[in-house]
Amino acid sequence: MSHNHSHGHDHGGSNYNRAFLISVALNTGFVVIEATYGIVANSLALIADAGHNLSDVLGLLLAWGASILVRRRPTSRRTYGLRRSSILAALLNAAFLLVVSGGIGWEAIQRFREPAPVAGGIVITVAAIGIVINTVSALMFLSGRKSDLNIRGAFLHLVADAAVSVGVVLAGIAIIATGWLWFDPAVSLIVTVVIVAGTWGLLQESLNLITDAVPAGIEPLAVRTYLTELPGVAQVHDLHIWAMSTTETALTAHLVIPAGYPGDTFLARVVRELHDNFSIEHPTIQVETGDPSYQCPFAPDNLV
C-alpha cells in the first residue's frame, strides 16, 4: 500500500482587525448611552436593545479573538494550530444570543402585565443613533459574510441590531402618537424574534462544523463522483470531508488505482480541482493498487 499525500494550503482570509476594533469601540460606547437613556426614559425596548448590543460586543470580541487564533502556527501538539477556535466562537456566539433573547422575552411579558410610562422622544433619538452605528459596523464585515462563518456571525448580529433599532424608533413614534404603552414590550418581543431567527441558522451550522459534518455548500456525492471519475481510479473509499475552521475545509480519501502511483502531476491536478470546484483547501490523498493480499481495513464505507 503506497501512501501519497498532497496538500493545498490556503490559510488566507482577510484581516478584519481594524473592522473589529472600530465596531467594538462604537458598540461599547453605544451600549453605555443606550442603557443610561433606557433607564432615564423607562424604556424596556431601549434596555433590551442595549442588552442585545452588549451581547454583540462580547460576540465581536469572541469573533475577533478567534480570527487571531486561527492564524497561530501549528505546533507538535496542535498540528492544525488553533483553526477550530473560529468554529467554537461562532457556536458560543449563537448560544449566548439565544440566552439573551430568552431574558428579553421574559422581561417583555412581565412588562405587558405592568405597563410603565415611556419617554418616546428619548427612545427615538437613541435608537436612531443605533441604526447608524450598527449599519456602519455591519458594512465593514460585508465582504466576508459568505466565506467565513465567524465573520458572518458578527455581520448578522450587527444587521439584526440595525433592524431592531428601526423597530425601537417605530415604537417610540407609536407611543408618542397613541399613548399606548404596550408598544414598548411589543417591540421587545419583536427584538427576541429577530435575534432567534437570525441566530438559529448560525447555531445549526456551527454545531454541524464542530461535529465534523460536511460544510454547507459542499455536496459529498459530487466530490465522490469527481474522484471516482478520475483517470485510472477504480474505487474511492475512506472519504471524509470536514471543516478545519470557518474558512478552511479538509478532505481525506483513498483512491484505488490498479496501475499504481500516477505521479505528482496527477495529485497536483486533483488538489487544484478540489479547490477550484469544491472550495476544499486541504486534501490528503492516499493511493492504493487494490492488491487483494493487502486489503485496506477502511474500505467499507461504514468504517472510519
Tab-separated table of C-alpha atoms in Angstrom:
chain	number	residue	atom	x	y	z
A	1	MET	CA	0.000	0.000	0.000
A	2	SER	CA	1.640	3.232	-1.043
A	3	HIS	CA	0.866	6.496	0.699
A	4	ASN	CA	0.966	9.685	-1.280
A	5	HIS	CA	-0.118	12.892	0.411
A	6	SER	CA	-0.787	16.140	-1.349
A	7	HIS	CA	-1.767	19.311	0.442
A	8	GLY	CA	-3.155	22.561	-0.875
A	9	HIS	CA	-2.651	25.335	1.645
A	10	ASP	CA	-4.713	28.480	1.555
A	11	HIS	CA	-4.845	29.858	5.038
A	12	GLY	CA	-5.648	33.327	3.877
A	13	GLY	CA	-8.795	35.234	4.585
A	14	SER	CA	-8.970	38.938	5.043
A	15	ASN	CA	-7.640	40.551	8.190
A	16	TYR	CA	-10.574	42.227	9.915
A	17	ASN	CA	-8.650	43.622	12.907
A	18	ARG	CA	-9.479	47.219	12.031
A	19	ALA	CA	-13.165	46.415	11.477
A	20	PHE	CA	-13.339	44.602	14.817
A	21	LEU	CA	-11.581	47.442	16.650
A	22	ILE	CA	-13.887	50.132	15.274
A	23	SER	CA	-17.043	48.051	15.739
A	24	VAL	CA	-16.206	47.102	19.325
A	25	ALA	CA	-15.402	50.715	20.223
A	26	LEU	CA	-18.572	52.118	18.618
A	27	ASN	CA	-20.871	49.472	20.069
A	28	THR	CA	-19.371	49.644	23.561
A	29	GLY	CA	-19.934	53.393	23.667
A	30	PHE	CA	-23.455	52.965	22.345
A	31	VAL	CA	-24.316	50.288	24.943
A	32	VAL	CA	-23.462	52.737	27.725
A	33	ILE	CA	-25.522	55.507	26.113
A	34	GLU	CA	-28.482	53.265	25.318
A	35	ALA	CA	-28.641	51.627	28.756
A	36	THR	CA	-28.376	55.011	30.503
A	37	TYR	CA	-31.146	56.612	28.479
A	38	GLY	CA	-33.215	53.429	28.635
A	39	ILE	CA	-33.264	53.777	32.414
A	40	VAL	CA	-33.946	57.537	32.209
A	41	ALA	CA	-36.772	57.034	29.692
A	42	ASN	CA	-38.064	53.924	31.494
A	43	SER	CA	-37.991	52.098	28.146
A	44	LEU	CA	-37.687	48.324	28.198
A	45	ALA	CA	-37.196	48.411	24.414
A	46	LEU	CA	-34.053	50.533	24.811
A	47	ILE	CA	-32.752	48.460	27.730
A	48	ALA	CA	-33.444	45.254	25.818
A	49	ASP	CA	-31.653	46.602	22.763
A	50	ALA	CA	-28.737	47.684	24.984
A	51	GLY	CA	-28.537	44.126	26.315
A	52	HIS	CA	-28.566	42.802	22.773
A	53	ASN	CA	-25.839	45.258	21.786
A	54	LEU	CA	-23.787	44.218	24.809
A	55	SER	CA	-24.059	40.612	23.696
A	56	ASP	CA	-22.875	41.725	20.278
A	57	VAL	CA	-19.850	43.441	21.800
A	58	LEU	CA	-18.975	40.190	23.565
A	59	GLY	CA	-19.694	38.317	20.339
A	60	LEU	CA	-17.451	40.650	18.372
A	61	LEU	CA	-14.678	40.136	20.944
A	62	LEU	CA	-15.093	36.359	20.637
A	63	ALA	CA	-15.031	36.513	16.847
A	64	TRP	CA	-12.047	38.880	16.918
A	65	GLY	CA	-10.108	36.593	19.254
A	66	ALA	CA	-10.893	33.596	17.080
A	67	SER	CA	-9.810	35.419	13.909
A	68	ILE	CA	-6.434	35.997	15.587
A	69	LEU	CA	-6.097	32.456	16.964
A	70	VAL	CA	-6.704	30.810	13.570
A	71	ARG	CA	-3.512	32.473	12.353
A	72	ARG	CA	-1.394	30.840	15.053
A	73	ARG	CA	1.212	28.493	13.655
A	74	PRO	CA	0.803	24.709	14.179
A	75	THR	CA	2.794	23.037	16.940
A	76	SER	CA	3.846	19.437	17.563
A	77	ARG	CA	0.805	19.060	19.830
A	78	ARG	CA	-1.682	21.161	17.848
A	79	THR	CA	-0.841	20.084	14.321
A	80	TYR	CA	-3.712	22.125	12.851
A	81	GLY	CA	-2.901	25.130	15.021
A	82	LEU	CA	-5.967	26.740	16.608
A	83	ARG	CA	-8.090	26.989	13.472
A	84	ARG	CA	-11.125	25.340	15.041
A	85	SER	CA	-11.376	28.197	17.557
A	86	SER	CA	-13.296	30.167	14.916
A	87	ILE	CA	-15.987	27.441	14.855
A	88	LEU	CA	-16.136	27.455	18.657
A	89	ALA	CA	-16.530	31.245	18.674
A	90	ALA	CA	-19.434	31.044	16.220
A	91	LEU	CA	-21.124	28.381	18.385
A	92	LEU	CA	-20.661	30.373	21.608
A	93	ASN	CA	-21.967	33.492	19.868
A	94	ALA	CA	-25.130	31.713	18.803
A	95	ALA	CA	-25.726	30.112	22.217
A	96	PHE	CA	-25.139	33.376	24.073
A	97	LEU	CA	-27.557	35.265	21.836
A	98	LEU	CA	-30.295	32.699	22.423
A	99	VAL	CA	-29.856	33.045	26.201
A	100	VAL	CA	-30.049	36.842	25.927
A	101	SER	CA	-33.177	36.639	23.774
A	102	GLY	CA	-34.858	34.454	26.382
A	103	GLY	CA	-34.200	37.054	29.079
A	104	ILE	CA	-35.524	39.881	26.906
A	105	GLY	CA	-38.672	37.939	26.033
A	106	TRP	CA	-39.404	37.091	29.664
A	107	GLU	CA	-39.000	40.708	30.771
A	108	ALA	CA	-41.273	41.889	27.939
A	109	ILE	CA	-44.025	39.521	29.083
A	110	GLN	CA	-43.735	40.919	32.615
A	111	ARG	CA	-43.963	44.479	31.249
A	112	PHE	CA	-47.198	43.618	29.422
A	113	ARG	CA	-48.736	42.855	32.803
A	114	GLU	CA	-47.495	46.066	34.377
A	115	PRO	CA	-47.040	48.741	31.672
A	116	ALA	CA	-44.947	51.771	32.618
A	117	PRO	CA	-44.653	55.310	31.155
A	118	VAL	CA	-42.039	55.692	28.425
A	119	ALA	CA	-40.295	58.849	27.165
A	120	GLY	CA	-40.882	58.345	23.444
A	121	GLY	CA	-38.665	61.222	22.274
A	122	ILE	CA	-35.575	59.859	24.018
A	123	VAL	CA	-36.320	56.374	22.703
A	124	ILE	CA	-36.475	57.645	19.110
A	125	THR	CA	-33.254	59.679	19.340
A	126	VAL	CA	-31.127	56.975	20.967
A	127	ALA	CA	-32.405	54.199	18.704
A	128	ALA	CA	-31.732	56.338	15.607
A	129	ILE	CA	-28.100	56.629	16.702
A	130	GLY	CA	-28.058	52.835	16.980
A	131	ILE	CA	-29.228	52.444	13.402
A	132	VAL	CA	-26.278	54.492	12.160
A	133	ILE	CA	-23.674	52.783	14.355
A	134	ASN	CA	-24.816	49.235	13.578
A	135	THR	CA	-25.175	49.884	9.853
A	136	VAL	CA	-21.656	51.340	9.631
A	137	SER	CA	-20.261	48.427	11.665
A	138	ALA	CA	-22.076	45.794	9.586
A	139	LEU	CA	-20.793	47.249	6.321
A	140	MET	CA	-17.218	46.657	7.484
A	141	PHE	CA	-17.902	42.895	7.581
A	142	LEU	CA	-19.974	42.783	4.396
A	143	SER	CA	-17.250	41.305	2.195
A	144	GLY	CA	-16.541	38.328	4.470
A	145	ARG	CA	-20.069	37.234	5.308
A	146	LYS	CA	-20.241	34.493	2.643
A	147	SER	CA	-16.815	32.939	3.044
A	148	ASP	CA	-16.366	32.865	6.846
A	149	LEU	CA	-18.992	31.656	9.347
A	150	ASN	CA	-17.203	33.528	12.131
A	151	ILE	CA	-17.377	36.832	10.227
A	152	ARG	CA	-20.939	36.054	9.174
A	153	GLY	CA	-21.909	35.734	12.823
A	154	ALA	CA	-20.576	39.223	13.530
A	155	PHE	CA	-22.256	40.618	10.414
A	156	LEU	CA	-25.659	39.071	11.186
A	157	HIS	CA	-25.633	40.367	14.739
A	158	LEU	CA	-24.933	43.895	13.582
A	159	VAL	CA	-27.567	43.769	10.840
A	160	ALA	CA	-30.104	42.450	13.352
A	161	ASP	CA	-29.197	45.299	15.701
A	162	ALA	CA	-29.810	47.858	12.982
A	163	ALA	CA	-33.194	46.287	12.200
A	164	VAL	CA	-34.115	46.151	15.884
A	165	SER	CA	-33.196	49.821	16.321
A	166	VAL	CA	-35.576	50.642	13.464
A	167	GLY	CA	-38.286	48.812	15.408
A	168	VAL	CA	-37.474	50.755	18.555
A	169	VAL	CA	-37.769	54.033	16.646
A	170	LEU	CA	-41.180	52.958	15.367
A	171	ALA	CA	-42.222	52.049	18.928
A	172	GLY	CA	-41.230	55.499	20.159
A	173	ILE	CA	-43.233	57.158	17.391
A	174	ALA	CA	-46.238	54.936	18.135
A	175	ILE	CA	-46.124	55.733	21.863
A	176	ILE	CA	-46.000	59.478	21.199
A	177	ALA	CA	-48.829	59.268	18.659
A	178	THR	CA	-51.167	56.978	20.585
A	179	GLY	CA	-50.046	56.900	24.193
A	180	TRP	CA	-50.284	53.086	24.102
A	181	LEU	CA	-47.553	51.859	26.442
A	182	TRP	CA	-47.826	48.266	25.246
A	183	PHE	CA	-45.871	49.200	22.119
A	184	ASP	CA	-42.671	49.145	24.215
A	185	PRO	CA	-42.867	45.489	25.384
A	186	ALA	CA	-44.307	44.522	21.994
A	187	VAL	CA	-41.164	45.765	20.267
A	188	SER	CA	-39.091	43.928	22.891
A	189	LEU	CA	-40.779	40.684	21.851
A	190	ILE	CA	-40.049	41.511	18.210
A	191	VAL	CA	-36.403	42.001	19.252
A	192	THR	CA	-36.467	38.478	20.666
A	193	VAL	CA	-37.934	37.008	17.480
A	194	VAL	CA	-35.348	38.813	15.334
A	195	ILE	CA	-32.475	37.541	17.488
A	196	VAL	CA	-33.711	33.933	17.450
A	197	ALA	CA	-34.445	33.968	13.716
A	198	GLY	CA	-31.035	35.458	12.888
A	199	THR	CA	-29.179	33.138	15.240
A	200	TRP	CA	-30.808	29.767	14.543
A	201	GLY	CA	-29.037	29.165	11.239
A	202	LEU	CA	-25.709	30.220	12.761
A	203	LEU	CA	-26.261	27.786	15.654
A	204	GLN	CA	-27.112	24.897	13.330
A	205	GLU	CA	-24.168	25.473	11.021
A	206	SER	CA	-21.639	25.943	13.833
A	207	LEU	CA	-22.917	22.759	15.532
A	208	ASN	CA	-22.520	20.914	12.223
A	209	LEU	CA	-18.959	22.144	11.778
A	210	ILE	CA	-17.854	21.418	15.327
A	211	THR	CA	-19.165	17.830	14.994
A	212	ASP	CA	-17.229	17.352	11.731
A	213	ALA	CA	-20.217	17.428	9.379
A	214	VAL	CA	-19.550	18.249	5.740
A	215	PRO	CA	-19.651	22.070	5.471
A	216	ALA	CA	-22.711	23.643	3.865
A	217	GLY	CA	-22.250	24.250	0.164
A	218	ILE	CA	-20.234	21.066	-0.432
A	219	GLU	CA	-22.099	18.059	-1.829
A	220	PRO	CA	-20.306	14.846	-0.714
A	221	LEU	CA	-21.745	12.782	-3.573
A	222	ALA	CA	-20.426	15.292	-6.118
A	223	VAL	CA	-16.950	15.070	-4.566
A	224	ARG	CA	-17.065	11.261	-4.567
A	225	THR	CA	-18.241	11.231	-8.195
A	226	TYR	CA	-15.412	13.580	-9.213
A	227	LEU	CA	-12.782	11.392	-7.546
A	228	THR	CA	-14.288	8.172	-8.956
A	229	GLU	CA	-14.235	9.541	-12.495
A	230	LEU	CA	-10.539	10.481	-12.373
A	231	PRO	CA	-8.473	8.551	-14.958
A	232	GLY	CA	-7.267	5.199	-13.637
A	233	VAL	CA	-9.340	5.277	-10.450
A	234	ALA	CA	-11.245	2.023	-9.852
A	235	GLN	CA	-12.657	2.798	-6.436
A	236	VAL	CA	-12.853	5.525	-3.760
A	237	HIS	CA	-13.193	4.765	-0.059
A	238	ASP	CA	-12.478	6.249	3.371
A	239	LEU	CA	-13.664	9.628	2.075
A	240	HIS	CA	-14.026	12.283	4.780
A	241	ILE	CA	-14.763	15.995	4.418
A	242	TRP	CA	-14.779	18.323	7.411
A	243	ALA	CA	-14.086	21.898	8.456
A	244	MET	CA	-10.717	22.814	9.916
A	245	SER	CA	-12.022	26.320	10.612
A	246	THR	CA	-14.834	28.575	9.457
A	247	THR	CA	-12.894	29.248	6.236
A	248	GLU	CA	-10.916	26.048	5.535
A	249	THR	CA	-12.186	22.618	4.539
A	250	ALA	CA	-10.144	19.415	4.695
A	251	LEU	CA	-10.548	16.109	2.848
A	252	THR	CA	-9.003	12.667	3.115
A	253	ALA	CA	-9.628	9.870	0.637
A	254	HIS	CA	-8.195	6.564	-0.527
A	255	LEU	CA	-8.061	6.127	-4.307
A	256	VAL	CA	-7.690	2.593	-5.662
A	257	ILE	CA	-5.571	2.849	-8.835
A	258	PRO	CA	-4.592	-0.634	-10.108
A	259	ALA	CA	-1.895	0.774	-12.401
A	260	GLY	CA	-0.062	2.206	-9.410
A	261	TYR	CA	1.037	5.660	-8.351
A	262	PRO	CA	0.039	8.091	-11.143
A	263	GLY	CA	2.701	10.693	-10.363
A	264	ASP	CA	2.856	14.111	-8.725
A	265	THR	CA	1.261	15.819	-11.726
A	266	PHE	CA	-1.909	13.800	-11.136
A	267	LEU	CA	-2.048	14.726	-7.453
A	268	ALA	CA	-1.359	18.391	-8.195
A	269	ARG	CA	-4.296	18.401	-10.608
A	270	VAL	CA	-6.592	16.794	-8.010
A	271	VAL	CA	-5.584	19.356	-5.367
A	272	ARG	CA	-6.192	22.247	-7.749
A	273	GLU	CA	-9.570	20.964	-8.956
A	274	LEU	CA	-10.811	20.148	-5.441
A	275	HIS	CA	-10.001	23.729	-4.509
A	276	ASP	CA	-11.498	25.310	-7.617
A	277	ASN	CA	-14.637	23.164	-7.834
A	278	PHE	CA	-15.442	22.418	-4.183
A	279	SER	CA	-13.510	25.001	-2.103
A	280	ILE	CA	-11.557	22.220	-0.373
A	281	GLU	CA	-8.214	23.705	0.661
A	282	HIS	CA	-6.504	20.847	2.490
A	283	PRO	CA	-6.850	17.472	0.703
A	284	THR	CA	-4.837	14.376	1.620
A	285	ILE	CA	-4.956	11.594	-0.973
A	286	GLN	CA	-3.798	8.022	-0.353
A	287	VAL	CA	-3.204	5.858	-3.420
A	288	GLU	CA	-3.667	2.073	-3.317
A	289	THR	CA	-3.367	-0.561	-6.058
A	290	GLY	CA	-6.159	-2.784	-4.740
A	291	ASP	CA	-3.917	-5.799	-4.118
A	292	PRO	CA	-6.260	-8.440	-2.560
A	293	SER	CA	-3.409	-9.650	-0.357
A	294	TYR	CA	-3.301	-6.279	1.385
A	295	GLN	CA	-6.879	-5.103	1.592
A	296	CYS	CA	-7.411	-1.697	3.139
A	297	PRO	CA	-9.125	-2.064	6.559
A	298	PHE	CA	-11.044	1.163	5.898
A	299	ALA	CA	-12.567	0.129	2.574
A	300	PRO	CA	-16.146	-0.401	3.873
A	301	ASP	CA	-17.958	2.951	3.914
A	302	ASN	CA	-19.354	2.323	7.387
A	303	LEU	CA	-15.868	2.293	8.924
A	304	VAL	CA	-13.924	5.404	9.986
